[in-house]
XYZ file of C-alpha atoms in Angstrom:
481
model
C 69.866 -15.223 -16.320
C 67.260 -17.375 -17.652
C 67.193 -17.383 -21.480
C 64.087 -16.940 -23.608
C 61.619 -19.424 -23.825
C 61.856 -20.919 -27.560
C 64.553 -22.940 -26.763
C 62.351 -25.270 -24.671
C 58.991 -24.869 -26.601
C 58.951 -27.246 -29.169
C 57.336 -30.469 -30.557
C 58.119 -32.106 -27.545
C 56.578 -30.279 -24.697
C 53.687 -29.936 -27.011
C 53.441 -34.186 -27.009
C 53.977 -33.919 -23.477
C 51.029 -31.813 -22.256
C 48.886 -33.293 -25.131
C 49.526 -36.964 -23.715
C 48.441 -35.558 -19.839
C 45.578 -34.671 -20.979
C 44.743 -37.826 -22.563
C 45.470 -39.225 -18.936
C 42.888 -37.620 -17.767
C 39.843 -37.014 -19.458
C 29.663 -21.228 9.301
C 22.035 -9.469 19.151
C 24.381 -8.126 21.600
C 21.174 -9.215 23.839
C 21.811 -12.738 23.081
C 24.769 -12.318 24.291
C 23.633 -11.141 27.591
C 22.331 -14.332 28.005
C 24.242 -18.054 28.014
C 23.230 -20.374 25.717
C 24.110 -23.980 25.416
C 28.119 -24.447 24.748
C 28.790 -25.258 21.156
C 30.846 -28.776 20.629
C 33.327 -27.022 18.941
C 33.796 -23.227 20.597
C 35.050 -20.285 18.411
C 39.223 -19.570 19.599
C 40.583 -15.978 20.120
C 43.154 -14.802 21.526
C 44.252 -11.750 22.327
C 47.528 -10.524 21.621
C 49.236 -8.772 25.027
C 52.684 -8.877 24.153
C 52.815 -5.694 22.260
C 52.555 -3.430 25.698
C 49.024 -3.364 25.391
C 48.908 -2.025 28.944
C 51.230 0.628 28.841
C 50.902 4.423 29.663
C 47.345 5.290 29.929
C 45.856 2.011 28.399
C 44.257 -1.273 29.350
C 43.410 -3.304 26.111
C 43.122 -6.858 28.233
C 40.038 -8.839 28.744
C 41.067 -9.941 32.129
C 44.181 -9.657 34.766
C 43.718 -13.311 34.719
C 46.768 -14.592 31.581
C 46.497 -16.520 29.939
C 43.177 -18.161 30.789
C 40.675 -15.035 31.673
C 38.447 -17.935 33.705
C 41.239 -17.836 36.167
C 39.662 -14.526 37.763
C 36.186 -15.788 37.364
C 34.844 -18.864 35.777
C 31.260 -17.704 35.378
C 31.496 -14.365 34.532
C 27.857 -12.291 34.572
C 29.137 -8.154 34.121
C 31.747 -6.505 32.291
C 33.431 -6.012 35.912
C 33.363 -10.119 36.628
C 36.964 -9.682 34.381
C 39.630 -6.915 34.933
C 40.616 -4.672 32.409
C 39.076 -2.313 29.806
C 37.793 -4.691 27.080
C 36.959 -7.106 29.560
C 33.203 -6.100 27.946
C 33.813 -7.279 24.837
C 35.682 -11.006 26.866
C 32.541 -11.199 28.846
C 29.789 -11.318 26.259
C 31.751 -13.654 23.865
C 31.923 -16.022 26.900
C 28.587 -16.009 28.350
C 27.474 -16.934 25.131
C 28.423 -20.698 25.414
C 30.646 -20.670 21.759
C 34.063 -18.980 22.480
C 36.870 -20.126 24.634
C 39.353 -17.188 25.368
C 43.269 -16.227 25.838
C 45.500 -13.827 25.769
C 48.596 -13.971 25.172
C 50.990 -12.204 28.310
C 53.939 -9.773 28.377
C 57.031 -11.680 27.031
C 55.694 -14.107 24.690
C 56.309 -14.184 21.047
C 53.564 -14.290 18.315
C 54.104 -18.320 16.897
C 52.691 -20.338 13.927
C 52.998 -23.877 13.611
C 55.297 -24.257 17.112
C 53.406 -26.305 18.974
C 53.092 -24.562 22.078
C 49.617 -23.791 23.854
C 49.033 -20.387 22.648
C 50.263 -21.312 19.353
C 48.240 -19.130 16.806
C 47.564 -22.164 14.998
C 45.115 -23.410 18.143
C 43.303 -20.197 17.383
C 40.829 -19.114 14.685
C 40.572 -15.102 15.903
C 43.836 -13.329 16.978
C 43.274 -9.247 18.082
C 45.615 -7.108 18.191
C 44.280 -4.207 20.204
C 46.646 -0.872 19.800
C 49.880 -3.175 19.850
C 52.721 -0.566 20.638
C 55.626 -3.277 19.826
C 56.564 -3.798 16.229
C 56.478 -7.258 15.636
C 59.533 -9.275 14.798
C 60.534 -10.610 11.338
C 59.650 -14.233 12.435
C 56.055 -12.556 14.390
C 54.369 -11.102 11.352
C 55.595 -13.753 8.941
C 53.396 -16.157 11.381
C 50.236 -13.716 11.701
C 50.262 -13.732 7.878
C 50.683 -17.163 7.373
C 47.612 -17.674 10.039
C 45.774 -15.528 7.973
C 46.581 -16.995 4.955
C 45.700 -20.563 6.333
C 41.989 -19.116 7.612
C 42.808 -17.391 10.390
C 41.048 -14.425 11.225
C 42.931 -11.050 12.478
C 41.488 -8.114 14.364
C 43.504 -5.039 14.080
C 42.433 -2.172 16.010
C 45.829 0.623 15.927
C 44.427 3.715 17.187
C 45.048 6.818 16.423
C 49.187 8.700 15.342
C 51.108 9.485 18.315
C 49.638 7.489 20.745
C 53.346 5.564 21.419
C 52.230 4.165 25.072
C 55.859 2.882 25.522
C 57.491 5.782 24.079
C 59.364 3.453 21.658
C 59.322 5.162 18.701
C 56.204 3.400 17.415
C 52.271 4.152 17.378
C 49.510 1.399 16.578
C 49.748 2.849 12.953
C 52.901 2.264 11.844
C 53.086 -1.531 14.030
C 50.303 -1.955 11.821
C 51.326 -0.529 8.575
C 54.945 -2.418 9.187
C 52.961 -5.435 9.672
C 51.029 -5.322 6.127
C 53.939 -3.410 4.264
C 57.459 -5.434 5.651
C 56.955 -9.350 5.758
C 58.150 -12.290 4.165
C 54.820 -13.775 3.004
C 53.186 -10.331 1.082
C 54.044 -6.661 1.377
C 51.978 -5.908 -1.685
C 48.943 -4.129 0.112
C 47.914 -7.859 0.808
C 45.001 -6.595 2.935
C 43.939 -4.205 0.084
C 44.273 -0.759 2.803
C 46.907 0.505 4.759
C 45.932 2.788 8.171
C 45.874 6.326 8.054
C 48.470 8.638 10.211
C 45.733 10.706 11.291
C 44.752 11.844 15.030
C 40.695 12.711 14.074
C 39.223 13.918 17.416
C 36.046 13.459 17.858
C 33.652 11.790 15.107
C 30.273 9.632 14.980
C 31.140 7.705 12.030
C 28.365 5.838 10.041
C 27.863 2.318 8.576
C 26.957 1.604 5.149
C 23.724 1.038 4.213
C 23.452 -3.270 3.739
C 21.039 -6.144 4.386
C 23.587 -8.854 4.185
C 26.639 -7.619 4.926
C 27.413 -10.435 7.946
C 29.163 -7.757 9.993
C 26.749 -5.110 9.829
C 23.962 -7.417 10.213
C 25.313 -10.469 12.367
C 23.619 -11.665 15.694
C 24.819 -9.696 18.029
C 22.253 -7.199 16.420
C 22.542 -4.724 13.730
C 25.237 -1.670 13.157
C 24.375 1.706 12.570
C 27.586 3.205 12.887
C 30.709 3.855 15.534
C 32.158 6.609 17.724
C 35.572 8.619 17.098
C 37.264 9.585 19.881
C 41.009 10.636 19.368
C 41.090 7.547 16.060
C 42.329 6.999 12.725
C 41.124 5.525 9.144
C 42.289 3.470 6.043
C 42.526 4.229 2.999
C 41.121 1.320 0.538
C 43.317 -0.375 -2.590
C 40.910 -2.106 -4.089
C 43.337 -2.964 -7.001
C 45.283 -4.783 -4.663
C 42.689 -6.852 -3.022
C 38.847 -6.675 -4.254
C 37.439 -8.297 -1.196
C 38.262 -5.105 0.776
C 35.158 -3.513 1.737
C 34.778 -0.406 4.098
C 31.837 -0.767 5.692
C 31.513 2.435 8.762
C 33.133 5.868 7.133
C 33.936 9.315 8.764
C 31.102 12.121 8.039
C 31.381 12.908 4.028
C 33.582 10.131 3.360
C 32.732 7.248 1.115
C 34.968 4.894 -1.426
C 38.636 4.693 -0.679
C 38.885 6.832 1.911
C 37.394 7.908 5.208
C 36.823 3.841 5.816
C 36.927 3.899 9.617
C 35.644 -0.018 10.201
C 37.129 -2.059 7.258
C 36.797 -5.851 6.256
C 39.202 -7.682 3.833
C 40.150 -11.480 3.104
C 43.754 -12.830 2.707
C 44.113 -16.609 1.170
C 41.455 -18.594 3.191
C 41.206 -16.085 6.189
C 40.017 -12.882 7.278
C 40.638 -9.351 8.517
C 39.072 -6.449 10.000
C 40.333 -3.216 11.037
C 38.649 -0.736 13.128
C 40.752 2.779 13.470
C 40.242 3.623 17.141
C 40.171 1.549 20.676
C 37.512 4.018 22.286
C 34.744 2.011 20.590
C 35.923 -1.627 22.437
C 37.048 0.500 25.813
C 34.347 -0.530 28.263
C 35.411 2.250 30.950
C 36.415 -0.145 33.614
C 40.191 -1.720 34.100
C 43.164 -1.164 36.733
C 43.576 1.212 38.730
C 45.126 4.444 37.365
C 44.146 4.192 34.077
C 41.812 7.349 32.836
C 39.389 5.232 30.243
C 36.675 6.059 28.030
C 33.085 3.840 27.950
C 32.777 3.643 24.086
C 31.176 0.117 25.020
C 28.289 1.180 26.068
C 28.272 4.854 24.158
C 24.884 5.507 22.568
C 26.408 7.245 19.525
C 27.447 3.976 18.434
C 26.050 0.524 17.709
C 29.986 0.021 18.702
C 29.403 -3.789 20.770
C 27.116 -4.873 18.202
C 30.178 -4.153 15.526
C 32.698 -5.805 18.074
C 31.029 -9.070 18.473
C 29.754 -9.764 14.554
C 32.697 -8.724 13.528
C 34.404 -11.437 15.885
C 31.933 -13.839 15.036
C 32.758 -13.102 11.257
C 36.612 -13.730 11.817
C 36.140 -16.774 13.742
C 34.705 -18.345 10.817
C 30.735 -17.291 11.212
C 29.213 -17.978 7.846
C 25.999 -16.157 9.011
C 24.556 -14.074 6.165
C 22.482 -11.757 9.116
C 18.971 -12.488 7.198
C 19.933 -11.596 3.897
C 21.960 -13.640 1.522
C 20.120 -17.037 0.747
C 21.334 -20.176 -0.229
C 23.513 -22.630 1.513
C 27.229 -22.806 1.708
C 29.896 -25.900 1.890
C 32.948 -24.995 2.674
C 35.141 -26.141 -0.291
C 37.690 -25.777 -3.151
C 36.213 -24.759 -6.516
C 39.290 -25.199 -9.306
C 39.241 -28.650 -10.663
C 42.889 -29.739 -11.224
C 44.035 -26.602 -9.330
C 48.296 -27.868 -9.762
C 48.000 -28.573 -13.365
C 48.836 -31.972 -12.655
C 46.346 -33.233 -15.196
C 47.693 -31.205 -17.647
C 44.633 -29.186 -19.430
C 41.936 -30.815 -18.536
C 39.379 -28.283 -17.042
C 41.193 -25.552 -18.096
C 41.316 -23.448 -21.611
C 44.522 -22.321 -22.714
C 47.175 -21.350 -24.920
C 48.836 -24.565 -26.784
C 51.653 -25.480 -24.619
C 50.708 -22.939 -21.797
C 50.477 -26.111 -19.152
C 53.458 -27.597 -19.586
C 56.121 -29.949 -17.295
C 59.419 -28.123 -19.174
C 61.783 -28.342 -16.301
C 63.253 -24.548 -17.571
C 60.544 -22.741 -15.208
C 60.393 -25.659 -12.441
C 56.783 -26.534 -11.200
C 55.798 -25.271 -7.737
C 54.593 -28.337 -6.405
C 54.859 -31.471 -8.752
C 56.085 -31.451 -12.066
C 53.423 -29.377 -13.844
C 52.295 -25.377 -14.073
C 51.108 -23.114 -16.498
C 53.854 -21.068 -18.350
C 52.416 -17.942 -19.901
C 55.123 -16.044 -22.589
C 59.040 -16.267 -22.358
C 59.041 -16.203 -25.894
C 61.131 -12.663 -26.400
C 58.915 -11.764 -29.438
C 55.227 -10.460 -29.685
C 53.109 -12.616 -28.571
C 49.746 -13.474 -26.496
C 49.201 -16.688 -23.928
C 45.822 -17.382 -22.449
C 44.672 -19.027 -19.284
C 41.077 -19.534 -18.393
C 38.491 -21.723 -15.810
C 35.336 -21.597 -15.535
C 33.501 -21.916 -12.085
C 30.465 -21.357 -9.845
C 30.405 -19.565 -6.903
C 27.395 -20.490 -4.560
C 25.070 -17.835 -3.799
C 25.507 -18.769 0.586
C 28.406 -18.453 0.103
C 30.286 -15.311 1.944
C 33.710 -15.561 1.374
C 35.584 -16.482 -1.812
C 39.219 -16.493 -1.989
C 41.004 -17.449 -5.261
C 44.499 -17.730 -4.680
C 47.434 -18.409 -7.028
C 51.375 -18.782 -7.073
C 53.069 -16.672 -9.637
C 56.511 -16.436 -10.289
C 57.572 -13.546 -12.995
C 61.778 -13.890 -14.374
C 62.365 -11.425 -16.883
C 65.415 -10.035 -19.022
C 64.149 -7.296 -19.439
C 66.670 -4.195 -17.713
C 64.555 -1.512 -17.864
C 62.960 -0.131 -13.852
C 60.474 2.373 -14.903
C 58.443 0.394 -17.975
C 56.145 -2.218 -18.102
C 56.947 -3.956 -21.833
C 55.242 -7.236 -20.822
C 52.108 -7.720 -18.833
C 49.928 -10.367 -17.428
C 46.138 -9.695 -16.175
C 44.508 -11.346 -13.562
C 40.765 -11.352 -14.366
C 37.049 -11.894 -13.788
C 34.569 -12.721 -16.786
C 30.997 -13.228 -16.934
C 29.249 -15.590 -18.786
C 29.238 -13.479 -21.830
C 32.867 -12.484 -21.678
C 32.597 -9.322 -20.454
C 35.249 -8.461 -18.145
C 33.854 -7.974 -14.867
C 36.954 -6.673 -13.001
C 40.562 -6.856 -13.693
C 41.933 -8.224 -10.694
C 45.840 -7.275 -11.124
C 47.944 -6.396 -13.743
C 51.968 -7.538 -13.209
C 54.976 -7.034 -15.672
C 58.370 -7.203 -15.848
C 58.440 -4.734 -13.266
C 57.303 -7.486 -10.818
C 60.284 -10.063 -11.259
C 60.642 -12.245 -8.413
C 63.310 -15.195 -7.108
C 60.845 -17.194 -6.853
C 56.807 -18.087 -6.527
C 54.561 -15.551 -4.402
C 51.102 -16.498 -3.406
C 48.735 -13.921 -4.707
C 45.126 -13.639 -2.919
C 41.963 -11.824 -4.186
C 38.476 -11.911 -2.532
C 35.582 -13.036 -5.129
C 32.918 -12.850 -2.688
C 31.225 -10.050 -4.899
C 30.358 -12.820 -7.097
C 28.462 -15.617 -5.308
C 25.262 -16.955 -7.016
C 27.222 -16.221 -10.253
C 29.013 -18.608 -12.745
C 32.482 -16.302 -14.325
C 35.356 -17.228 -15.656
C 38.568 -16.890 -13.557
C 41.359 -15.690 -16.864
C 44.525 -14.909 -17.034
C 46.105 -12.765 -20.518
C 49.728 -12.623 -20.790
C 51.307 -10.116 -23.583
C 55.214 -9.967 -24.506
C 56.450 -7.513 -26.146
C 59.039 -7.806 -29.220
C 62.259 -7.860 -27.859
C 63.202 -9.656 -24.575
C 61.345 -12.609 -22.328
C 58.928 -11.895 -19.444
C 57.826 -15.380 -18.065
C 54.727 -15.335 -15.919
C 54.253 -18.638 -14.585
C 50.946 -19.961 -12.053
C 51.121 -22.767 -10.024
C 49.261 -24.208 -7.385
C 45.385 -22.560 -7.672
C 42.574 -22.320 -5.552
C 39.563 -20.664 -4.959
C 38.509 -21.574 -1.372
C 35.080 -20.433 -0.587
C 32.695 -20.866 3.102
């Protein structure tokens, strides 16, 4: 067990981190109608590996796998392309900027492989009521895509709607996905899906100017259609970039969120809780479908394609936000390795001590440890452009405690968000010696609430008076586009 941590804070770490510093002093009419190819086309691929055909269901974009041009190079209708979201396939291509897959029956969800359908080739992967739960090795590469700026596109459907009759529904492949993998189970999304089977519902969208989902330009959303769905339920606490933005009649907040957004390291996610709205009515033979494409209850093609626009790395504000964004990395010396320059902190907080090893390099910030009252302090201060519409600050934590205890939180650290006052705007997460862990854990929150603003990005550690709680940070970023 790793001792206290007075027995390696003295004079000399002190001397160390004081001589680093010296070192340093991107209208569903458009897309009705081509337009000239973009130089670099938006990637998505659709997951069918998950029986996304089986039982009474059709969630392809074309017959045609993996390349959907295979059945028709030029297609002009949603019936050029075989299968039931062959809609939503269609109008991404005819707009000049996408280049599609999907990826078959048999194949295995990849990251960093090398093969062809390799998420990493991708910026948009959809999973459209997968009915498989994923492996170990599958969902520890779909978060890692994510996490790397991917974009995912989950769309589970409603409870009980097992295709395969294997024991699993859309919900709880899903739910496993965001709840059991190697990379976060923490509510890393900020929701998890509802088991719910809600009938029949004409859910509505939020009221927003800017929201570049809701008002992208494929046109603008007024709202979506139950039929036989599910929702989310919002943790906010978990992640602040989640956002619902359509809800179920008389729901609002944390619950009820039918059509959800959320961002995860330097990527993106959106769930929607029913395939009806993406089901264009036309697939293979035998299968009894629903045209939620094309139903007038719902703006739903409109929410499809912005939405898939959004993931794929859109930085469209649709009319509203202002300002310009360029894509980049706001923490100055975001490892430490510069010891404290740009940062405030508690003396001896950024430190090299080789006790609590450095992620990366040979520096991090070491808050407590001490076994005895006591208060550390960690603090930057940085702008977040006003174009821009995603923010992701991201940090490595690791948290060793000797503390025994299961049940009580005697030492805490706070992840927060400060004006320019030093008011505290939100409190992004609060971990304790309840959260030990072997080793460090990438932590993501969205700060996209926040462009046009300068705040301070702080962390507070407290110890209480008996045994050590070390919270150490490593390896920073807030990536924003």
């Amino acid at each position: 067990m790793l001792g206290p941590r007075r027995t390696g804070r003295g004079f000399t770490r002190v001397l160390a981190v004081f001589a680093a510093a010296l070192l340093t002093a991107g209208a569903v009419q458009a897309a009705t109608a081509p337009t000239a190819a973009a130089a670099e086309p938006h990637r998505v691929l659709f997951d069918n590996s998950k029986a996304e055909t089986a039982g009474n269901a059709d969630w392809i974009v074309s017959t045609s796998q993996p390349d959907p041009l295979g059945q028709n190079p030029s297609p002009s209708t949603e019936t050029s392309w075989t299968g039931a979201i062959s809609a939503w396939g269609v109008a991404l291509q005819r707009t000049g900027d996408y280049a599609l897959k999907t990826l078959p029956p048999g194949s295995t969800i990849t990251y960093g492989s090398g093969a062809a359908l390799d998420l990493q080739n991708f910026d948009t992967f959809v999973l459209p009521e997968p009915n498989v739960l994923l492996t170990a090795a599958e969902k520890t590469a779909v978060m890692r895509f994510v996490q790397n700026g991917g974009g995912l596109f989950v769309i589970p459907n409603h409870s009980g709607a097992d295709r395969n009759n294997d024991g699993y529904d859309g919900v709880e492949v899903v739910n496993d996905l965001m709840s059991n993998n190697s990379v976060d189970s923490t509510d890393p999304f900020g929701f998890s899906v509802d088991s719910l089977s809600i009938g029949s519902e004409n859910p509505k969208a939020v009221s927003s100017t800017t929201d570049p989902v809701l008002n992208g330009p494929f046109g603008k959303v007024t709202g979506s259609i139950i039929r036989s769905g599910t929702t989310a339920t919002l943790r906010p606490s978990a992640n602040s970039s989640v956002k619902g933005l359509v809800y179920r009649p008389g729901y609002s907040g944390n619950t009820g969120a039918f059509f959800v957004t959320s961002t995860f390291g330097s990527g993106r996610v959106a769930f929607w809780g029913d395939s009806s709205p993406i089901d264009d009515g036309t697939g293979q033979s035998g299968n009894t479908l629903h045209d939620g494409w094309n139903d007038p209850a719902g703006t739903n093609a409109a929410l499809a394609l912005n939405a898939t626009e959004w993931l794929s790395g859109g930085t469209g504000d649709g009319g509203g936000g202002g300002g310009t964004c360029t894509a980049a990395q706001l923490i100055a010396n975001p490892g430490f390795e510069s010891g404290a320059a740009s940062w405030t902190a508690t003396s001896g907080v950024i430190t090299n001590d080789p006790a609590r090893p450095a992620r990366t390099g040979s520096y991090k910030a070491w808050l407590n440890g001490y076994g005895t009252d006591h208060t550390d302090t960690l603090a930057q201060t940085v702008t977040v452009p006003s174009g821009c519409t995603t923010a992701a600050f991201t940090f490595h934590l690791r948290v060793d405690t000797a503390e025994t205890t299961t049940t009580t939180a005697y030492d805490t650290l706070k992840a927060q968000v400060l004006n320019s006052g030093g008011t505290v705007l939100s409190t992004l997460a609060t971990y304790s010696n309840l959260h030990a862990t072997s080793g460090y854990v990438q932590r993501s929150f969205g700060l996209g609430a926040y462009a046009g603003q300068t705040v301070t990005l702080k962390f507070i550690g407290t110890e209480g008076s008996r045994l050590q709680t070390s919270f150490v940070i490593d390896d920073t970023a807030l990536q924003v586009s």
